[in-house]
Structures are given as C-alpha cells and as structure tokens.
Amino acid sequence: MQQAEIAKLLAGADDPGLFSAAAALTRENFGDEVYLRGVVEFSNHCRNNCRYCGLRVANTAVHRYRLSVEDVIACAGLARELSIGTIVIQSGDDFHYTRHDIARIVVEAKARADVAVTLSLGDRADDELLFWREHGADRYLLKVETFDEALYAQSRPGLTLADRLARLETLRRAGYEVGSGVITDLPGMTPEILANDLVRLAELDLDMIAVGPFVPHPATPYGDAPAGSILAAFRAMAVLRLLSPLANIPSTSALNALRDGAREQGLTLGANVVMPSLTPETVSPDYAIYPGKNAFRADARSRVEAAREAIRRVGRMPSTAVGGSKRRRHV
C-alpha cells in the first residue's frame, strides 16, 4: 500500500471498506481470540521530560512511587491465578532498579507462572537489554511515538529518533519480540507525518504495534492542546492491520480515556490484544501518563474480568494463551 493511498484512508475516503478489511484480516490470522497482557506499572519515576507525558520529570505535582522487587514479583504472580499468558513489566525511565533487580523479576515471574514476560523500561543500555534477554525476557516494548525527526525532538527534549531506532535494532538482534508504536494527533503532527509514521512502522516488521490517540495532560506543555480524534486512531489502527497482518495490535487504554467503550470497539477494527493493569490499586492512579489512565479503580481480578467482559461484548473470545509472534512463524 502506497503512502498516498494510506493518506486517503486516514482522511476517511472509505471507512466501511477499511474497517471491514481490517476486521476480516484479524479474524483470518487470529480467529476470535483476543490476548490479554497483564501490565505491572511498578514505578512512575522518569528521568525524561517528554512534553506529552504526565510522568515527566518536571511535573512535581505527581505523587511518585516505586514498588519493591518483591511486590513486582507478587503482582506478576497474579498472572497464573488470573489465567493471563503474558505480563508486561513497565515503568518510566527509572534507573533506580539495577540490571539484577529486573533479571530477578523476569526469572521469578517465569518460575511462578507459565507466562511470557514483556519489558517496557525505556532507554536502557544495550548490555542491560542483552542481560535481560539472557535471563529469559521474551519481549520488549519501546514506542517511537513519531518518525518525524523535528516532531520527535520537539516532543522528547534532549532525545533523538536515531538513538531510539538504534535501540529497536539492538532488541531485534538480541532475539526479543519487539514492539513499538505511535501517537495519533500528537501536537504538531500532520496527516502526512502520520501516513509516513504508519509506513515506517510497517517497514520495521515488528512483532507488536501500538497506536493510540493523544490525550492531553494538564501538567505538561501540551496540556492545552486538543485531544486526539478517536476516529483517526481507529483508522490508523485499521491501516496498520492491513500493512502488518500478523502483528499483535492492542486496543489501547488511551481510547477509553477519551470515550468509555472505545477500547472494546477497537477490537472490531483490527486489534487483537487488551492490556489490563495488575498494578496495586493503592498506586495505580499515580501512573497517570494521561488523565483517565487506570481510571477503573478496582483490584486486579476485577480489572481483568472487566476486560474479559468487554471482549465478549463485541463477539470475541478472551484467550489464556501466551500469544507469541505469528510473524516469526512465517519468516
């Protein structure tokens, strides 16, 4: 699919055709199954100052927390009890935790339950990424947000797109299943930038791809910018399914932050993954990368069951499988 055609689809040239084709392709490759990934957000400390993120280091209003390694392992252990095939160990760029801390979490999580472990820890050193892979980490999620160098530099001060892309290549070489993604309607994004972002994402031949709408956080420089369009995010998700038929694509929590029920609707438009939070309810509201993140205040079991009910409401089946990369099976 050429970039010009993608641009037309993103502009709404054929929503019924686009959404129907994405749904059909998802069912062809994944059936009715929707994989659940239980997310443990173990620290909201971050050394970065991204202009869109509520966890940015300059935001002194956020209540910061760190879970102990033991608490993270206990949260991960819920996966077996709740029949979840993958856990995601996620934080801001917080270097308080050593390579050995993270390795211990990976090893003990896999020992307690037959799960895949995804890490989402930001820009850690290459030797650390290799170390964790050697200790059993299966996947790594590292979002790009945009491939436009100027917009990237504007949105993530002091950081470069080239470094981010190099780290994605390091992850691939290390043998991880690799995930990345973009934000639709990020302030400064144009339709041309988004179309190019989707092409670039597909060219990376990723195992996991995430796309979610921009949600403004009032304690950031982008706080007064308009919220992203849910429809634009749906179109981008559907286009990505056409470009990457075998990728695991989540319907993101950012959709529900803008409209209740939008996340489950995304499961009818190309997504095949949902990621409920396993973070203790005592701290989960503080992982506020945007307003509405972890808005459902309940224990982990209730959150997971609510996700399963939402999946069933749209005629899909919650899966207990690990849900590994189908792309690799076809290489």
C-alpha positions as a printed Julia matrix, in Angstrom:
331×3 Matrix{Float64}:
   0.0     0.0    0.0
   1.43    3.35  -1.06
   1.65    6.34   1.24
  -0.77    8.34  -0.93
  -3.41    5.63  -0.56
  -2.82    5.49   3.19
  -3.3     9.25   3.41
  -6.67    8.95   1.67
  -7.8     6.22   4.06
  -6.69    8.29   7.05
  -8.78   11.15   5.68
 -11.88    8.93   5.63
 -12.07    8.0    1.95
 -13.57    4.57   2.69
 -14.18    3.89   6.38
 -16.6     0.98   5.83
 -14.2    -0.75   3.44
 -11.14   -0.06   5.61
 -12.7    -1.27   8.84
 -14.26   -4.33   7.2
 -10.97   -5.36   5.6
  -9.06   -4.9    8.88
 -11.61   -6.94  10.83
 -11.56   -9.72   8.24
  -7.78   -9.89   8.24
  -7.68  -10.02  12.03
 -10.14  -12.93  12.11
  -8.23  -14.71   9.34
  -5.0   -14.66  11.36
  -6.22  -14.72  14.97
  -9.74  -16.11  14.82
 -11.93  -14.75  17.6
  -9.13  -14.81  20.17
  -8.03  -11.67  21.99
  -4.81  -11.97  24.0
  -4.61  -10.44  27.46
  -1.37   -8.84  28.68
  -1.33   -8.04  32.39
   0.59   -4.81  32.98
   2.54   -4.19  36.2
   3.38   -0.48  36.34
   5.99   -0.68  39.07
   7.43    2.85  39.07
   6.23    6.23  37.88
   9.64    7.87  38.29
  11.11    9.05  35.0
  14.26   10.96  34.16
  12.86   12.24  30.85
  10.87   15.39  30.17
   8.56   14.42  27.32
   6.14   17.22  26.64
   3.09   14.95  26.35
   3.59   12.72  29.41
   2.28   13.26  32.92
   5.24   11.38  34.39
   7.77   13.88  33.0
  10.49   14.76  35.49
   9.42   18.42  35.59
   5.96   17.51  36.87
   6.43   17.99  40.61
   2.7    17.59  41.28
   2.61   13.85  40.62
   2.85   11.52  43.62
   5.87    9.34  42.87
   6.09    5.7   43.86
   8.3     2.67  43.45
   7.25   -0.91  44.16
   9.77   -3.21  45.75
  11.16   -6.05  43.68
   9.21   -8.44  45.9
   5.97   -6.55  45.24
   6.57   -6.61  41.48
   7.12  -10.36  41.61
   3.93  -10.79  43.65
   1.95   -8.78  41.06
   3.44  -10.84  38.27
   2.42  -13.97  40.13
  -1.22  -12.98  39.68
  -0.92  -14.0   36.03
  -1.22  -17.67  36.88
  -4.15  -17.11  39.21
  -5.96  -14.98  36.62
  -5.05  -17.18  33.6
  -3.12  -14.48  31.74
  -0.48  -15.6   29.27
   1.75  -12.51  29.26
   2.83   -9.96  31.83
   4.26   -6.55  30.96
   6.77   -5.1   33.42
   6.55   -1.35  32.83
   7.92    1.86  34.3
   9.18    5.27  33.39
  12.88    5.6   32.59
  13.82    4.82  36.19
  17.42    3.72  36.73
  16.86    3.1   40.44
  16.35   -0.57  39.58
  19.54   -2.39  38.65
  20.0    -4.92  35.89
  19.99   -7.61  38.57
  16.69   -6.35  40.02
  15.0    -6.63  36.64
  16.6   -10.0   35.91
  15.31  -11.32  39.23
  11.79  -10.13  38.38
  11.96  -11.87  35.0
  13.32  -15.14  36.36
  10.93  -15.39  39.3
   7.88  -14.32  37.29
   8.51  -17.08  34.77
   9.15  -19.58  37.57
   5.81  -18.8   39.22
   3.68  -19.0   36.08
   3.93  -20.22  32.51
   4.0   -16.71  31.05
   5.83  -14.63  28.54
   7.49  -11.54  30.03
   7.46   -8.24  28.18
   9.68   -5.41  29.42
   8.82   -1.76  28.85
  11.52    0.17  30.69
  12.54    2.85  28.21
  16.05    3.58  27.01
  18.22    1.17  28.96
  21.79    0.35  27.96
  22.47   -2.26  25.29
  24.3    -4.56  27.7
  21.33   -4.48  30.07
  18.92   -5.38  27.27
  21.13   -8.33  26.34
  21.44   -9.36  30.01
  17.67   -9.49  30.49
  17.17  -11.43  27.29
  19.73  -13.98  28.52
  17.71  -14.27  31.74
  14.51  -15.09  29.9
  12.78  -11.83  28.95
  10.72  -12.56  25.84
   9.61   -9.18  24.5
  10.42   -5.5   24.74
   8.09   -2.6   24.04
   9.73    0.69  23.05
   7.41    3.21  21.44
   8.75    5.69  18.9
   5.67    8.0   19.08
   6.6     9.54  15.69
   9.22    9.04  12.98
   9.33   12.74  12.14
  12.7    13.92  13.46
  11.64   17.5   14.14
   8.42   16.49  15.89
  10.27   13.81  17.87
  12.86   16.35  19.06
  10.13   18.83  19.95
   8.1    16.27  21.89
  11.0    14.46  23.61
  13.56   17.17  24.52
  17.16   16.01  24.64
  16.44   12.71  22.92
  16.87   11.67  19.28
  14.93    9.48  16.91
  18.17    7.91  15.67
  19.0     6.62  19.16
  15.51    5.18  19.55
  15.68    3.34  16.23
  19.17    2.02  17.04
  17.84    0.6   20.3
  15.0    -1.14  18.46
  17.6    -2.78  16.24
  19.6    -3.86  19.31
  16.46   -5.51  20.69
  15.85   -7.31  17.43
  19.44   -8.61  17.29
  19.17   -9.8   20.89
  16.26  -12.03  19.94
  13.39  -10.19  21.6
   9.94   -9.99  20.12
   9.92   -6.23  19.53
   7.09   -3.76  19.82
   6.75   -0.07  19.09
   4.07    2.44  18.22
   2.95    5.99  17.6
   0.57    8.6   18.99
  -2.05    9.92  16.61
  -2.77   13.67  16.69
   0.35   14.41  18.72
   0.61   18.24  18.74
   2.46   19.24  15.59
   1.53   16.06  13.71
   0.15   16.47  10.2
  -1.74   13.92   8.1
   1.41   13.5    6.02
   3.51   12.78   9.1
   1.02   10.17  10.35
   0.87    8.43   6.97
   4.65    8.25   6.9
   4.71    7.04  10.52
   2.48    4.09   9.64
   4.62    3.18   6.63
   7.79    3.34   8.73
   6.25    1.21  11.48
   5.29   -1.45   8.96
   8.76   -1.38   7.39
  10.27   -2.27  10.78
   8.44   -5.62  10.55
   7.59   -5.53  14.25
   6.0    -8.27  16.32
   3.82   -5.79  18.21
   2.45   -2.43  17.07
   0.54    0.08  19.18
  -1.3     3.18  18.06
  -3.32    5.38  20.39
  -4.77    8.88  20.39
  -3.12   11.84  22.07
  -4.65   12.56  25.49
  -3.62   15.96  26.9
  -2.31   16.07  30.46
  -2.84   19.44  32.18
   0.56   19.34  33.93
   2.51   19.2   30.65
   3.44   21.76  27.98
   0.9    20.08  25.69
  -1.86   20.36  28.29
  -3.89   22.91  26.34
  -3.7    21.05  23.03
  -6.88   19.38  21.76
  -7.39   15.7   22.44
  -6.8    13.35  19.56
  -9.61   12.03  17.41
 -10.79    8.53  18.29
 -11.84    8.03  14.68
  -8.35    8.99  13.48
  -6.85    6.44  15.87
  -9.26    3.77  14.63
  -8.31    4.49  11.03
  -4.6     4.3   11.85
  -5.11    1.01  13.7
  -7.01   -0.47  10.77
  -4.37    0.67   8.28
  -1.67   -0.92  10.41
  -3.57   -4.2   10.37
  -3.58   -4.11   6.56
   0.13   -3.26   6.49
   1.1    -5.8    9.18
  -1.38   -8.71   9.06
   0.5   -10.88  11.59
   1.44   -8.26  14.18
  -0.11   -8.22  17.63
  -2.0    -4.91  17.87
  -3.52   -3.74  21.18
  -6.63   -1.68  21.58
  -5.14    0.88  23.93
  -6.32    2.33  27.22
  -5.94    5.82  25.71
  -9.08    5.12  23.66
 -11.13    4.56  26.81
  -9.59    7.64  28.39
 -11.32    9.68  25.7
 -14.56    7.69  25.46
 -15.79    4.8   27.57
 -16.19    1.72  25.39
 -13.82    2.88  22.65
 -11.23    0.26  23.59
 -13.62   -2.63  23.01
 -14.76   -1.04  19.74
 -11.13   -1.13  18.61
 -11.27   -4.92  18.83
 -13.69   -4.88  15.89
 -11.35   -2.74  13.75
  -8.04   -4.62  13.68
  -6.84   -5.01  17.27
  -6.32   -8.41  18.91
  -4.79   -7.53  22.31
  -6.05   -5.89  25.52
  -3.74   -4.91  28.39
  -5.48   -4.7   31.79
  -3.48   -3.35  34.71
  -2.26   -5.64  37.5
  -0.76   -2.68  39.38
  -1.85   -2.47  43.04
  -4.86   -0.2   43.35
  -3.05    1.77  46.08
  -0.7     3.25  43.46
  -2.26    2.6   40.04
  -3.95    6.05  39.86
  -0.48    7.62  40.17
   0.68    6.02  36.9
  -1.01    8.96  35.21
   0.75    9.33  31.9
  -2.52   10.94  30.81
  -5.86   11.66  32.52
  -8.08    8.59  32.55
  -5.2     6.11  32.64
  -6.15    3.39  35.16
  -9.43    5.23  35.78
 -11.19    1.99  36.69
 -10.48    1.81  40.43
 -10.65   -1.85  41.39
  -8.46   -4.77  42.31
  -6.56   -6.68  39.64
  -9.07   -9.53  39.44
 -11.93   -7.1   38.81
  -9.97   -5.23  36.14
  -9.12   -8.44  34.29
 -12.69   -9.71  34.47
 -13.97   -6.35  33.19
 -11.58   -6.64  30.25
 -12.85  -10.15  29.51
 -16.46   -8.98  29.65
 -15.67   -6.15  27.23
 -14.07   -8.62  24.82
 -17.15  -10.85  24.93
 -19.47   -7.91  24.33
 -18.01   -7.44  20.86
 -18.24  -11.12  19.99
 -14.59  -12.0   20.61
 -13.11  -14.63  22.93
 -10.68  -13.81  25.76
  -7.63  -16.03  25.34
  -5.43  -17.52  28.04
  -2.61  -18.14  25.55
   0.84  -16.58  25.63
   0.04  -15.1   22.23
   3.51  -15.11  20.74
   4.53  -13.58  17.46
   2.83  -15.12  14.43
   5.15  -13.08  12.22
   8.15  -15.15  13.34
   6.4   -18.39  12.5
   6.08  -17.22   8.89
   9.64  -15.92   8.45
